[in-house]
Short mmCIF file of C-alpha atoms and ligand atoms in Angstrom, two decimals:
data_model
loop_
_atom_site.label_atom_id
_atom_site.label_comp_id
_atom_site.label_asym_id
_atom_site.label_seq_id
_atom_site.Cartn_x
_atom_site.Cartn_y
_atom_site.Cartn_z
CA UNK A 17 0.00 0.00 0.00
CA UNK A 18 2.93 2.33 0.62
CA UNK A 19 3.44 2.53 -3.13
CA UNK A 20 0.01 4.14 -3.39
CA UNK A 21 -0.02 6.35 -0.32
CA UNK A 22 2.33 7.81 2.26
CA UNK A 23 2.73 5.63 5.37
CA UNK A 24 1.66 8.63 7.47
CA UNK A 25 -1.74 8.52 5.78
CA UNK A 26 -2.36 4.95 6.91
CA UNK A 27 -3.77 3.83 10.24
CA UNK A 28 -2.88 0.28 11.19
CA UNK A 29 -3.05 -0.08 14.97
CA UNK A 30 -6.14 -1.52 16.63
CA UNK A 31 -6.64 1.43 19.01
CA UNK A 32 -6.30 4.07 16.30
CA UNK A 33 -8.62 2.17 13.96
CA UNK A 34 -11.30 1.73 16.67
CA UNK A 35 -13.06 5.14 16.27
CA UNK A 36 -13.58 4.41 12.56
CA UNK A 37 -15.33 1.13 13.41
CA UNK A 38 -18.09 2.33 15.75
CA UNK A 39 -21.19 3.39 13.86
CA UNK A 40 -23.55 6.15 15.09
CA UNK A 41 -26.16 3.94 16.65
CA UNK A 42 -23.67 1.61 18.28
CA UNK A 43 -25.46 -1.48 16.99
CA UNK A 44 -22.46 -2.91 15.10
CA UNK A 45 -18.68 -2.79 15.33
CA UNK A 46 -16.75 -2.84 12.07
CA UNK A 47 -13.58 -4.79 11.37
CA UNK A 48 -10.53 -3.89 9.29
CA UNK A 49 -6.77 -3.85 9.56
CA UNK A 50 -6.28 -0.65 7.59
CA UNK A 51 -7.71 2.85 7.31
CA UNK A 52 -6.25 5.06 4.57
CA UNK A 53 -6.61 8.83 4.42
CA UNK A 54 -5.70 10.06 0.92
CA UNK A 55 -5.22 13.80 0.40
CA UNK A 56 -5.70 14.00 -3.36
CA UNK A 57 -7.88 12.42 -6.02
CA UNK A 58 -4.76 10.85 -7.52
CA UNK A 59 -3.99 9.15 -4.20
CA UNK A 60 -7.56 7.80 -4.07
CA UNK A 61 -7.08 6.43 -7.57
CA UNK A 62 -3.75 4.79 -6.66
CA UNK A 63 -5.27 3.11 -3.59
CA UNK A 64 -8.27 1.84 -5.58
CA UNK A 65 -6.03 0.43 -8.34
CA UNK A 66 -4.06 -1.51 -5.78
CA UNK A 67 -7.19 -2.84 -4.07
CA UNK A 68 -8.65 -3.85 -7.44
CA UNK A 69 -5.46 -5.73 -8.29
CA UNK A 70 -5.58 -7.74 -5.05
CA UNK A 71 -9.39 -8.00 -4.76
CA UNK A 72 -9.57 -6.04 -1.53
CA UNK A 73 -12.84 -4.37 -0.63
CA UNK A 74 -13.02 -0.60 -0.04
CA UNK A 75 -15.49 1.07 2.32
CA UNK A 76 -15.57 4.84 1.76
CA UNK A 77 -16.09 6.81 4.95
CA UNK A 78 -16.93 10.49 5.27
CA UNK A 79 -18.04 12.15 8.51
CA UNK A 80 -19.20 8.78 9.85
CA UNK A 81 -22.64 10.12 10.82
CA UNK A 82 -24.61 7.66 8.67
CA UNK A 83 -27.36 5.75 10.44
CA UNK A 84 -27.49 2.46 8.49
CA UNK A 85 -24.02 1.01 9.08
CA UNK A 86 -22.97 1.79 5.51
CA UNK A 87 -19.56 3.22 6.41
CA UNK A 88 -17.96 0.28 8.23
CA UNK A 89 -16.61 -3.05 6.93
CA UNK A 90 -18.25 -6.08 8.52
CA UNK A 91 -16.22 -9.08 9.69
CA UNK A 92 -15.42 -11.27 6.68
CA UNK A 93 -15.68 -8.40 4.16
CA UNK A 94 -11.89 -8.31 3.63
CA UNK A 95 -12.10 -4.55 3.19
CA UNK A 96 -10.15 -1.45 4.10
CA UNK A 97 -11.69 1.91 5.04
CA UNK A 98 -10.93 4.88 2.81
CA UNK A 99 -11.61 8.04 4.79
CA UNK A 100 -12.09 11.26 2.82
CA UNK A 101 -11.38 13.52 5.83
CA UNK A 102 -8.12 14.89 4.35
CA UNK A 103 -9.62 15.44 0.90
CA UNK A 104 -11.14 18.68 2.13
CA UNK A 105 -10.31 21.64 -0.08
CA UNK A 106 -12.81 24.13 -1.40
CA UNK A 107 -11.47 24.30 -4.94
CA UNK A 108 -13.43 27.26 -6.30
CA UNK A 109 -16.52 29.40 -5.95
CA UNK A 110 -18.23 31.18 -8.83
CA UNK A 111 -20.89 33.48 -7.34
CA UNK A 112 -21.97 34.72 -10.78
CA UNK A 113 -22.74 31.14 -11.79
CA UNK A 114 -24.08 30.31 -8.30
CA UNK A 115 -21.75 27.31 -8.05
CA UNK A 116 -18.95 26.05 -5.86
CA UNK A 117 -16.50 23.18 -6.38
CA UNK A 118 -15.63 21.28 -3.23
CA UNK A 119 -13.77 18.11 -2.34
CA UNK A 120 -15.64 15.20 -0.81
CA UNK A 121 -14.20 15.61 2.68
CA UNK A 122 -15.45 19.18 3.21
CA UNK A 123 -17.70 19.40 6.26
CA UNK A 124 -21.21 20.49 5.30
CA UNK A 125 -21.19 23.40 7.77
CA UNK A 126 -17.89 24.71 6.35
CA UNK A 127 -19.49 24.73 2.91
CA UNK A 128 -22.56 26.59 4.19
CA UNK A 129 -20.33 29.19 5.87
CA UNK A 130 -18.13 29.64 2.80
CA UNK A 131 -21.20 30.16 0.60
CA UNK A 132 -22.59 32.69 3.12
CA UNK A 133 -19.35 34.73 2.95
CA UNK A 134 -20.14 35.18 -0.74
CA UNK A 135 -23.76 36.13 0.01
CA UNK A 136 -24.94 32.75 -1.22
CA UNK A 137 -26.85 29.87 0.34
CA UNK A 138 -26.05 26.18 0.14
CA UNK A 139 -29.40 24.97 1.45
CA UNK A 140 -28.64 21.41 2.53
CA UNK A 141 -29.12 21.44 6.31
CA UNK A 142 -29.32 18.57 8.79
CA UNK A 143 -28.65 17.82 12.45
CA UNK A 144 -25.24 16.32 11.68
CA UNK A 145 -24.04 19.27 9.56
CA UNK A 146 -21.15 20.06 11.92
CA UNK A 147 -19.52 16.70 11.19
CA UNK A 148 -20.98 15.05 8.08
CA UNK A 149 -19.06 15.57 4.83
CA UNK A 150 -20.39 16.53 1.44
CA UNK A 151 -19.13 13.25 -0.10
CA UNK A 152 -21.23 11.34 2.45
CA UNK A 153 -24.19 13.65 1.83
CA UNK A 154 -23.98 12.96 -1.89
CA UNK A 155 -23.44 9.22 -1.43
CA UNK A 156 -26.58 9.06 0.75
CA UNK A 157 -28.60 11.69 -1.15
CA UNK A 158 -29.16 13.42 2.19
CA UNK A 159 -32.42 15.28 2.83
CA UNK A 160 -32.84 17.49 5.89
CA UNK A 161 -35.07 20.38 6.80
CA UNK A 162 -35.18 22.41 3.59
CA UNK A 163 -36.22 19.76 1.07
CA UNK A 164 -39.70 21.19 0.57
CA UNK A 165 -38.12 24.31 -0.98
CA UNK A 166 -34.74 23.22 -2.40
CA UNK A 167 -35.00 19.45 -2.92
CA UNK A 168 -32.70 16.64 -1.75
CA UNK A 169 -28.94 16.61 -2.31
CA UNK A 170 -29.76 15.12 -5.72
CA UNK A 171 -31.22 18.46 -6.80
CA UNK A 172 -28.21 20.42 -5.52
CA UNK A 173 -25.42 18.76 -7.50
CA UNK A 174 -24.41 19.89 -11.00
CA UNK A 175 -21.29 17.79 -11.47
CA UNK A 176 -19.12 15.13 -9.85
CA UNK A 177 -15.58 13.81 -9.88
CA UNK A 178 -15.49 10.08 -9.17
CA UNK A 179 -12.81 7.42 -8.84
CA UNK A 180 -14.27 4.30 -10.43
CA UNK A 181 -13.79 0.76 -9.03
CA UNK A 182 -10.92 0.25 -11.48
CA UNK A 183 -9.17 3.37 -10.23
CA UNK A 184 -9.91 5.59 -13.21
CA UNK A 185 -10.79 9.21 -12.55
CA UNK A 186 -14.02 10.46 -14.13
CA UNK A 187 -13.94 14.27 -14.28
CA UNK A 188 -17.57 15.23 -14.53
CA UNK A 189 -17.14 18.57 -12.74
CA UNK A 190 -19.35 20.47 -15.15
CA UNK A 191 -21.03 23.58 -13.73
CA UNK A 192 -23.86 23.59 -16.25
CA UNK A 193 -27.56 24.15 -15.78
CA UNK A 194 -28.31 22.32 -19.00
CA UNK A 195 -26.50 19.31 -20.40
CA UNK A 196 -28.33 16.80 -22.56
CA UNK A 197 -25.45 14.70 -23.77
CA UNK A 198 -26.61 11.26 -22.75
CA UNK A 199 -27.10 9.34 -19.52
CA UNK A 200 -26.82 11.54 -16.44
CA UNK A 201 -24.05 9.54 -14.78
CA UNK A 202 -23.76 11.78 -11.74
CA UNK A 203 -27.30 10.83 -10.73
CA UNK A 204 -26.26 7.18 -10.64
CA UNK A 205 -23.54 7.95 -8.09
CA UNK A 206 -25.78 10.20 -5.97
CA UNK A 207 -27.39 7.91 -3.39
CA UNK A 208 -25.23 4.91 -4.36
CA UNK A 209 -23.75 4.69 -0.84
CA UNK A 210 -20.21 4.01 -1.96
CA UNK A 211 -21.14 0.87 -3.90
CA UNK A 212 -20.25 2.19 -7.38
CA UNK A 213 -17.18 4.35 -6.82
CA UNK A 214 -15.65 7.02 -4.63
CA UNK A 215 -16.90 10.57 -5.00
CA UNK A 216 -13.89 12.85 -4.70
CA UNK A 217 -15.32 16.28 -5.61
CA UNK A 218 -18.57 17.96 -6.62
CA UNK A 219 -20.03 21.07 -8.19
CA UNK A 220 -22.69 22.43 -5.85
CA UNK A 221 -25.66 24.58 -6.79
CA UNK A 222 -25.88 27.75 -4.69
CA UNK A 223 -28.81 30.11 -4.18
CA UNK A 224 -29.19 33.75 -3.18
CA UNK A 225 -28.84 34.11 0.59
CA UNK A 226 -32.18 34.74 2.35
CA UNK A 227 -32.56 38.28 3.65
CA UNK A 228 -35.68 37.75 5.72
CA UNK A 229 -36.84 34.68 7.60
CA UNK A 230 -39.90 33.90 9.73
CA UNK A 231 -40.09 30.88 12.05
CA UNK A 232 -43.11 29.73 14.07
CA UNK A 233 -44.24 26.90 16.31
CA UNK A 234 -47.93 26.07 16.10
CA UNK A 235 -50.06 23.83 18.31
CA UNK A 236 -52.51 21.86 16.14
CA UNK A 237 -56.15 21.10 16.83
CA UNK A 238 -55.38 17.51 15.83
CA UNK A 239 -53.20 15.52 13.45
CA UNK A 240 -55.66 15.85 10.57
CA UNK A 241 -55.34 19.64 10.49
CA UNK A 242 -51.64 19.33 9.63
CA UNK A 243 -52.44 18.78 5.94
CA UNK A 244 -54.82 21.69 5.30
CA UNK A 245 -52.39 23.83 7.30
CA UNK A 246 -49.55 22.80 4.96
CA UNK A 247 -51.67 23.43 1.87
CA UNK A 248 -52.69 26.83 3.23
CA UNK A 249 -49.02 27.70 3.80
CA UNK A 250 -48.22 26.71 0.22
CA UNK A 251 -51.08 28.85 -1.05
CA UNK A 252 -50.35 31.93 1.11
CA UNK A 253 -46.54 31.81 1.31
CA UNK A 254 -45.77 30.20 -2.03
CA UNK A 255 -42.21 28.98 -2.44
CA UNK A 256 -41.06 31.13 0.49
CA UNK A 257 -42.01 28.09 2.59
CA UNK A 258 -38.74 26.28 3.41
CA UNK A 259 -39.58 23.90 6.30
CA UNK A 260 -42.71 22.27 7.66
CA UNK A 261 -41.90 19.85 10.48
CA UNK A 262 -44.30 17.74 12.50
CA UNK A 263 -43.54 17.40 16.23
CA UNK A 264 -45.49 15.21 18.68
CA UNK A 265 -46.00 16.16 22.33
CA UNK A 266 -44.08 13.10 23.52
CA UNK A 267 -41.00 14.30 21.60
CA UNK A 268 -41.27 17.80 23.10
CA UNK A 269 -41.66 16.22 26.52
CA UNK A 270 -38.52 14.05 26.07
CA UNK A 271 -36.59 17.08 24.77
CA UNK A 272 -37.54 19.20 27.80
CA UNK A 273 -36.78 16.43 30.26
CA UNK A 274 -33.41 15.40 28.86
CA UNK A 275 -32.19 18.21 26.55
CA UNK A 276 -29.85 21.07 27.38
CA UNK A 277 -31.41 24.54 27.31
CA UNK A 278 -34.59 23.34 25.60
CA UNK A 279 -37.70 25.49 26.06
CA UNK A 280 -41.22 24.75 24.84
CA UNK A 281 -42.43 28.21 23.73
CA UNK A 282 -46.11 27.24 23.86
CA UNK A 283 -47.92 27.10 27.18
CA UNK A 284 -50.07 24.07 27.79
CA UNK A 285 -49.94 20.68 26.17
CA UNK A 286 -51.21 19.67 22.75
CA UNK A 287 -50.82 16.34 20.95
CA UNK A 288 -49.23 17.74 17.77
CA UNK A 289 -47.19 20.77 16.73
CA UNK A 290 -45.74 22.21 13.55
CA UNK A 291 -42.40 23.97 13.34
CA UNK A 292 -42.36 25.97 10.12
CA UNK A 293 -40.09 28.46 8.44
CA UNK A 294 -40.34 30.73 5.43
CA UNK A 295 -37.64 32.88 3.90
CA UNK A 296 -37.07 35.23 0.99
CA UNK A 297 -33.92 36.49 -0.65
CA UNK A 298 -35.04 40.08 -1.23
CA UNK A 299 -34.71 43.06 1.11
CA UNK A 300 -37.82 44.90 2.30
CA UNK A 301 -40.16 42.05 1.47
CA UNK A 302 -43.55 41.86 3.12
CA UNK A 303 -42.98 38.26 4.25
CA UNK A 304 -43.94 39.13 7.84
CA UNK A 305 -47.33 40.46 6.67
CA UNK A 306 -47.97 37.31 4.63
CA UNK A 307 -46.96 35.14 7.57
CA UNK A 308 -49.25 37.07 9.96
CA UNK A 309 -52.15 36.71 7.52
CA UNK A 310 -51.45 33.00 7.26
CA UNK A 311 -51.48 32.53 11.03
CA UNK A 312 -54.65 34.61 11.36
CA UNK A 313 -56.44 32.52 8.72
CA UNK A 314 -55.31 29.26 10.36
CA UNK A 315 -56.63 30.47 13.74
CA UNK A 316 -59.93 31.54 12.22
CA UNK A 317 -60.37 28.13 10.65
CA UNK A 318 -59.71 26.52 14.03
CA UNK A 319 -56.77 24.48 12.72
CA UNK A 320 -54.33 25.84 15.26
CA UNK A 321 -54.94 26.33 18.97
CA UNK A 322 -51.87 28.36 19.80
CA UNK A 323 -48.75 29.60 18.08
CA UNK A 324 -45.58 31.59 18.63
CA UNK A 325 -43.77 33.53 15.94
CA UNK A 326 -40.04 33.94 16.63
CA UNK A 327 -39.22 37.59 17.29
CA UNK A 328 -35.54 37.29 16.42
CA UNK A 329 -32.82 34.88 15.34
CA UNK A 330 -32.10 33.76 18.92
CA UNK A 331 -35.70 32.72 19.39
CA UNK A 332 -35.85 30.94 16.07
CA UNK A 333 -32.63 29.07 17.00
CA UNK A 334 -34.39 28.00 20.24
CA UNK A 335 -37.27 26.53 18.22
CA UNK A 336 -34.81 24.54 16.10
CA UNK A 337 -32.92 23.41 19.21
CA UNK A 338 -36.16 21.91 20.46
CA UNK A 339 -36.59 20.10 17.13
CA UNK A 340 -33.03 18.79 17.18
CA UNK A 341 -33.42 17.49 20.73
CA UNK A 342 -36.40 15.40 19.76
CA UNK A 343 -33.92 13.16 17.94
CA UNK A 344 -31.15 13.35 20.50
CA UNK A 345 -33.24 12.73 23.62
CA UNK A 346 -34.85 9.43 22.65
CA UNK A 347 -31.83 7.56 23.99
CA UNK A 348 -32.56 8.72 27.52
CA UNK A 349 -35.94 6.96 27.41
CA UNK A 350 -34.50 3.48 26.80
CA UNK A 351 -34.63 1.42 23.64
CA UNK A 352 -35.85 3.11 20.48
CA UNK A 353 -36.75 1.27 17.27
CA UNK A 354 -36.35 3.59 14.30
CA UNK A 355 -37.93 3.98 10.90
CA UNK A 356 -37.12 6.56 8.27
CA UNK A 357 -40.06 6.25 5.94
CA UNK A 358 -41.95 8.30 3.38
CA UNK A 359 -45.48 8.13 2.06
CA UNK A 360 -47.32 10.60 -0.17
CA UNK A 361 -47.69 13.82 1.85
CA UNK A 362 -51.47 13.48 1.72
CA UNK A 363 -51.23 10.05 3.43
CA UNK A 364 -49.05 11.03 6.39
CA UNK A 365 -51.84 11.37 9.02
CA UNK A 366 -53.50 8.12 7.86
CA UNK A 367 -50.15 6.31 7.96
CA UNK A 368 -49.39 7.53 11.48
CA UNK A 369 -52.78 6.48 12.82
CA UNK A 370 -52.62 3.06 11.20
CA UNK A 371 -49.05 2.39 12.30
CA UNK A 372 -49.70 3.57 15.88
CA UNK A 373 -52.61 1.18 16.18
CA UNK A 374 -50.62 -1.74 14.74
CA UNK A 375 -47.54 -1.30 16.96
CA UNK A 376 -49.67 -0.86 20.09
CA UNK A 377 -51.31 -4.14 19.27
CA UNK A 378 -47.92 -5.81 18.79
CA UNK A 379 -46.27 -4.39 21.93
CA UNK A 380 -48.77 -2.85 24.36
CA UNK A 381 -47.36 0.25 26.04
CA UNK A 382 -44.95 1.05 23.15
CA UNK A 383 -44.49 4.82 22.81
CA UNK A 384 -44.61 6.11 19.21
CA UNK A 385 -43.18 9.53 18.51
CA UNK A 386 -43.47 10.13 14.78
CA UNK A 387 -41.79 13.39 13.82
CA UNK A 388 -40.05 15.09 10.95
CA UNK A 389 -40.46 16.41 7.50
CA UNK A 390 -44.22 16.42 6.95
CA UNK A 391 -43.74 18.89 4.08
CA UNK A 392 -42.07 16.19 1.98
CA UNK A 393 -43.82 13.10 3.41
CA UNK A 394 -40.74 11.83 5.30
CA UNK A 395 -41.54 10.81 8.86
CA UNK A 396 -39.04 9.46 11.39
CA UNK A 397 -41.39 6.91 12.83
CA UNK A 398 -39.49 6.14 16.01
CA UNK A 399 -40.83 3.96 18.78
CA UNK A 400 -39.67 4.14 22.37
CA UNK A 401 -39.94 1.08 24.54
CA UNK A 402 -42.77 0.59 27.05
CA UNK A 403 -41.75 2.16 30.37
CA UNK A 404 -41.32 -1.05 32.33
CA UNK A 405 -39.99 -3.33 29.62
CA UNK A 406 -36.43 -4.65 29.62
CA UNK A 407 -34.45 -2.70 27.00
CA UNK A 408 -32.81 -5.72 25.36
CA UNK A 409 -36.11 -7.65 25.23
CA UNK A 410 -37.56 -4.67 23.40
CA UNK A 411 -34.65 -4.22 20.97
CA UNK A 412 -34.72 -7.94 20.18
CA UNK A 413 -38.04 -7.28 18.48
CA UNK A 414 -36.53 -4.67 16.08
CA UNK A 415 -37.06 -6.68 12.86
CA UNK A 416 -40.55 -7.81 13.85
CA UNK A 417 -41.60 -4.18 14.49
CA UNK A 418 -39.92 -3.03 11.27
CA UNK A 419 -41.94 -5.54 9.29
CA UNK A 420 -45.26 -4.38 10.73
CA UNK A 421 -44.45 -0.71 10.08
CA UNK A 422 -42.92 -1.28 6.65
CA UNK A 423 -45.91 -3.37 5.52
CA UNK A 424 -48.10 -0.34 6.23
CA UNK A 425 -45.66 1.94 4.43
CA UNK A 426 -45.75 -0.43 1.48
CA UNK A 427 -49.56 -0.40 1.45
CA UNK A 428 -49.31 3.38 0.85
CA UNK A 429 -46.78 2.78 -1.95
CA UNK A 430 -44.22 4.48 0.26
CA UNK A 431 -40.49 4.02 0.86
CA UNK A 432 -38.78 2.25 3.78
CA UNK A 433 -35.88 4.69 3.54
CA UNK A 434 -36.54 8.31 2.75
CA UNK A 435 -33.25 9.78 3.98
CA UNK A 436 -30.72 7.57 5.70
CA UNK A 437 -30.32 5.01 2.93
CA UNK A 438 -30.06 1.24 2.98
CA UNK A 439 -26.48 0.42 4.03
CA UNK A 440 -26.21 -2.95 5.67
CA UNK A 441 -29.06 -2.51 8.13
CA UNK A 442 -31.94 -2.28 5.64
CA UNK A 443 -30.44 -4.30 2.80
CA UNK A 444 -32.59 -7.40 3.20
CA UNK A 445 -35.68 -5.41 4.09
CA UNK A 446 -35.23 -3.39 0.88
CA UNK A 447 -34.95 -6.58 -1.13
CA UNK A 448 -38.20 -7.77 0.44
CA UNK A 449 -40.20 -4.77 -0.78
CA UNK A 450 -38.64 -3.90 -4.13
CA UNK A 451 -39.90 -5.75 -7.18
CA UNK A 452 -37.59 -8.47 -8.60
CA UNK A 453 -37.08 -6.45 -11.77
CA UNK A 454 -35.99 -3.38 -9.79
CA UNK A 455 -33.50 -5.45 -7.79
CA UNK A 456 -32.28 -7.10 -11.00
CA UNK A 457 -31.69 -3.73 -12.69
CA UNK A 458 -29.78 -2.48 -9.65
CA UNK A 459 -27.63 -5.61 -9.63
CA UNK A 460 -26.89 -5.20 -13.36
CA UNK A 461 -25.67 -1.66 -12.76
CA UNK A 462 -23.53 -2.81 -9.84
CA UNK A 463 -21.88 -5.67 -11.75
CA UNK A 464 -21.29 -3.51 -14.84
CA UNK A 465 -19.57 -0.72 -12.93
CA UNK A 466 -17.93 -2.85 -10.24
CA UNK A 467 -17.43 -6.35 -11.72
CA UNK A 468 -15.09 -7.42 -8.91
CA UNK A 469 -17.55 -6.25 -6.26
CA UNK A 470 -14.89 -4.40 -4.28
CA UNK A 471 -16.82 -1.19 -3.63
CA UNK A 472 -18.48 -1.19 -0.21
CA UNK A 473 -19.14 -4.95 -0.28
CA UNK A 474 -22.37 -6.22 1.24
CA UNK A 475 -24.08 -2.83 1.32
CA UNK A 476 -27.26 -1.73 -0.45
CA UNK A 477 -27.80 -4.88 -2.54
CA UNK A 478 -26.86 -8.48 -1.86
CA UNK A 479 -23.86 -9.73 -3.83
CA UNK A 480 -25.45 -12.77 -5.48
C1 FAD B 526 -27.88 13.86 14.53
C2 FAD B 526 -28.04 13.36 13.12
C3 FAD B 526 -28.99 13.95 12.29
C4 FAD B 526 -29.16 13.49 10.98
N1 FAD B 526 -30.10 14.10 10.20
C5 FAD B 526 -30.24 13.70 8.92
C6 FAD B 526 -31.19 14.34 8.07
O1 FAD B 526 -31.93 15.23 8.48
N2 FAD B 526 -31.26 13.93 6.79
C7 FAD B 526 -30.45 12.94 6.29
O2 FAD B 526 -30.55 12.61 5.11
N3 FAD B 526 -29.57 12.30 7.09
C8 FAD B 526 -29.44 12.66 8.38
N4 FAD B 526 -28.54 12.02 9.17
C9 FAD B 526 -27.73 10.91 8.64
C10 FAD B 526 -26.33 11.32 8.09
O3 FAD B 526 -25.89 12.50 8.68
C11 FAD B 526 -26.39 11.48 6.58
O4 FAD B 526 -26.64 10.22 6.00
C12 FAD B 526 -25.10 12.07 5.96
O5 FAD B 526 -25.37 12.41 4.62
C13 FAD B 526 -23.91 11.13 6.03
O6 FAD B 526 -22.73 11.84 5.71
P1 FAD B 526 -21.31 11.35 6.28
O7 FAD B 526 -20.26 12.21 5.71
O8 FAD B 526 -21.35 11.26 7.75
O9 FAD B 526 -21.23 9.91 5.62
P2 FAD B 526 -20.75 8.50 6.26
O10 FAD B 526 -21.60 8.16 7.43
O11 FAD B 526 -19.30 8.53 6.50
O12 FAD B 526 -21.09 7.52 5.05
C14 FAD B 526 -22.41 7.30 4.65
C15 FAD B 526 -22.43 6.38 3.42
O13 FAD B 526 -21.86 7.05 2.30
C16 FAD B 526 -20.70 6.37 1.82
N5 FAD B 526 -19.72 7.41 1.48
C17 FAD B 526 -19.23 8.36 2.30
N6 FAD B 526 -18.42 9.18 1.63
C18 FAD B 526 -18.37 8.73 0.36
C19 FAD B 526 -17.69 9.17 -0.82
N7 FAD B 526 -16.87 10.22 -0.83
N8 FAD B 526 -17.89 8.46 -1.96
C20 FAD B 526 -18.70 7.37 -1.99
N9 FAD B 526 -19.36 6.93 -0.91
C21 FAD B 526 -19.20 7.61 0.25
C22 FAD B 526 -20.27 5.45 2.95
O14 FAD B 526 -19.59 4.30 2.47
C23 FAD B 526 -21.60 5.11 3.59
O15 FAD B 526 -22.21 4.07 2.88
C24 FAD B 526 -28.36 12.43 10.50
C25 FAD B 526 -27.40 11.83 11.34
C26 FAD B 526 -27.24 12.28 12.63
C27 FAD B 526 -26.20 11.63 13.49
#
């Protein structure tokens, strides 16, 4: 390996490798004898060529915030980890073209800040933005809180540079809005979870930086009013609407009990809440007036019982802190079985009701707290254990619970993974729900691009 990369860029001792092997949810521990940290695309290419020659698997790893065990090699995979952390240069920014070229290892937050310095917005935003890397975001087609306005990562990428499984470098760093010259290869790599090649750099689409923003938390009359409320926001705020998040009382309760500095701005207790945000990129807009009219109309219709409009940035940050803590504080309540599903937006309330009923029947006392991106139909349907149940007994039923929930998702023609991807954790479940022809087409692509099967072995689709 030292012919491909400097010895200093290799980690070989058990203790130093250990942090690269523990995945976010702590469910699995990876196994490898080597982590390499290339600094240039050429070094990535040299490492891949060597691995291809000796049939060694390669697991790309970015910020290591993924939630489906996609970034670690499993025992028996005979794979090394290729970390992109040192491949972290911002190569160029072109404000006039609203584009930026970045290397895969750039931290998402660094990219956002660099764009902001140029009065531009890179709108991808998620809880892990302080540590996830753009290469990982692209490989997982990350979503986040602004999808309703700006789309997934897929919609934010104009070009890619990729090292293929044979070690060739594909320079597709085109900063074009229009390019109809054949198959859109970059889209194949976006969301491929490291199974088709290593993304080394990307052209990102930037937007004008918002000049005015309004954020509110609303207490709903009931779950069913969430949909007309969303449709009303779309009608009265148009594409200024950037986020529309559903929060259940139980999540707010957990966040207040276990979170740091979390405040519920609404007095009293309601079953369901919406955290919403709208923004515009022009000065002296009348966004506030439109937002006030929207809230007034929603009150008049009886869809909301209470609401608080953030008066400044600090207050709006507090609202988002509450939202973030809904995810973080589940751990403190014992075992939590997670789902990251999507159904058509119009089916979200029906899905939640049906799934709640089914899981209660399966495990009486289970505590559902569905939350997340109602505006795009993606709900984190997480289930905390019954209060007096043994944690391990509960977690042992993970697959059984998944099947019940995913069957309901499937009945709505939904997806069992709307954001986090498939990785190793959902690989077999994905196979269960996708049609044979869809799985066959995916396998054909995999074997065409990676005939030796060295790229992230065992992830996304089964080998045989
Ligand atoms: C607190 C928290 C909040 C989160 N919120 C969201 C959210 O709102 N929306 C969302 O979509 N996700 C969310 N996630 C999940 C995670 O942050 C995303 O999946 C993120 O995009 C992963 O980026 P990463 O750099 O950490 O990738 P990693 O975890 O390192 O890798 C993820 C996958 O991508 C592959 N990969 C990584 N880099 C490359 C590369 N350069 N080339 C090819 N393949 C590569 C890996 O092999 C692996 O399969 C959250 C996670 C946490 C911990």
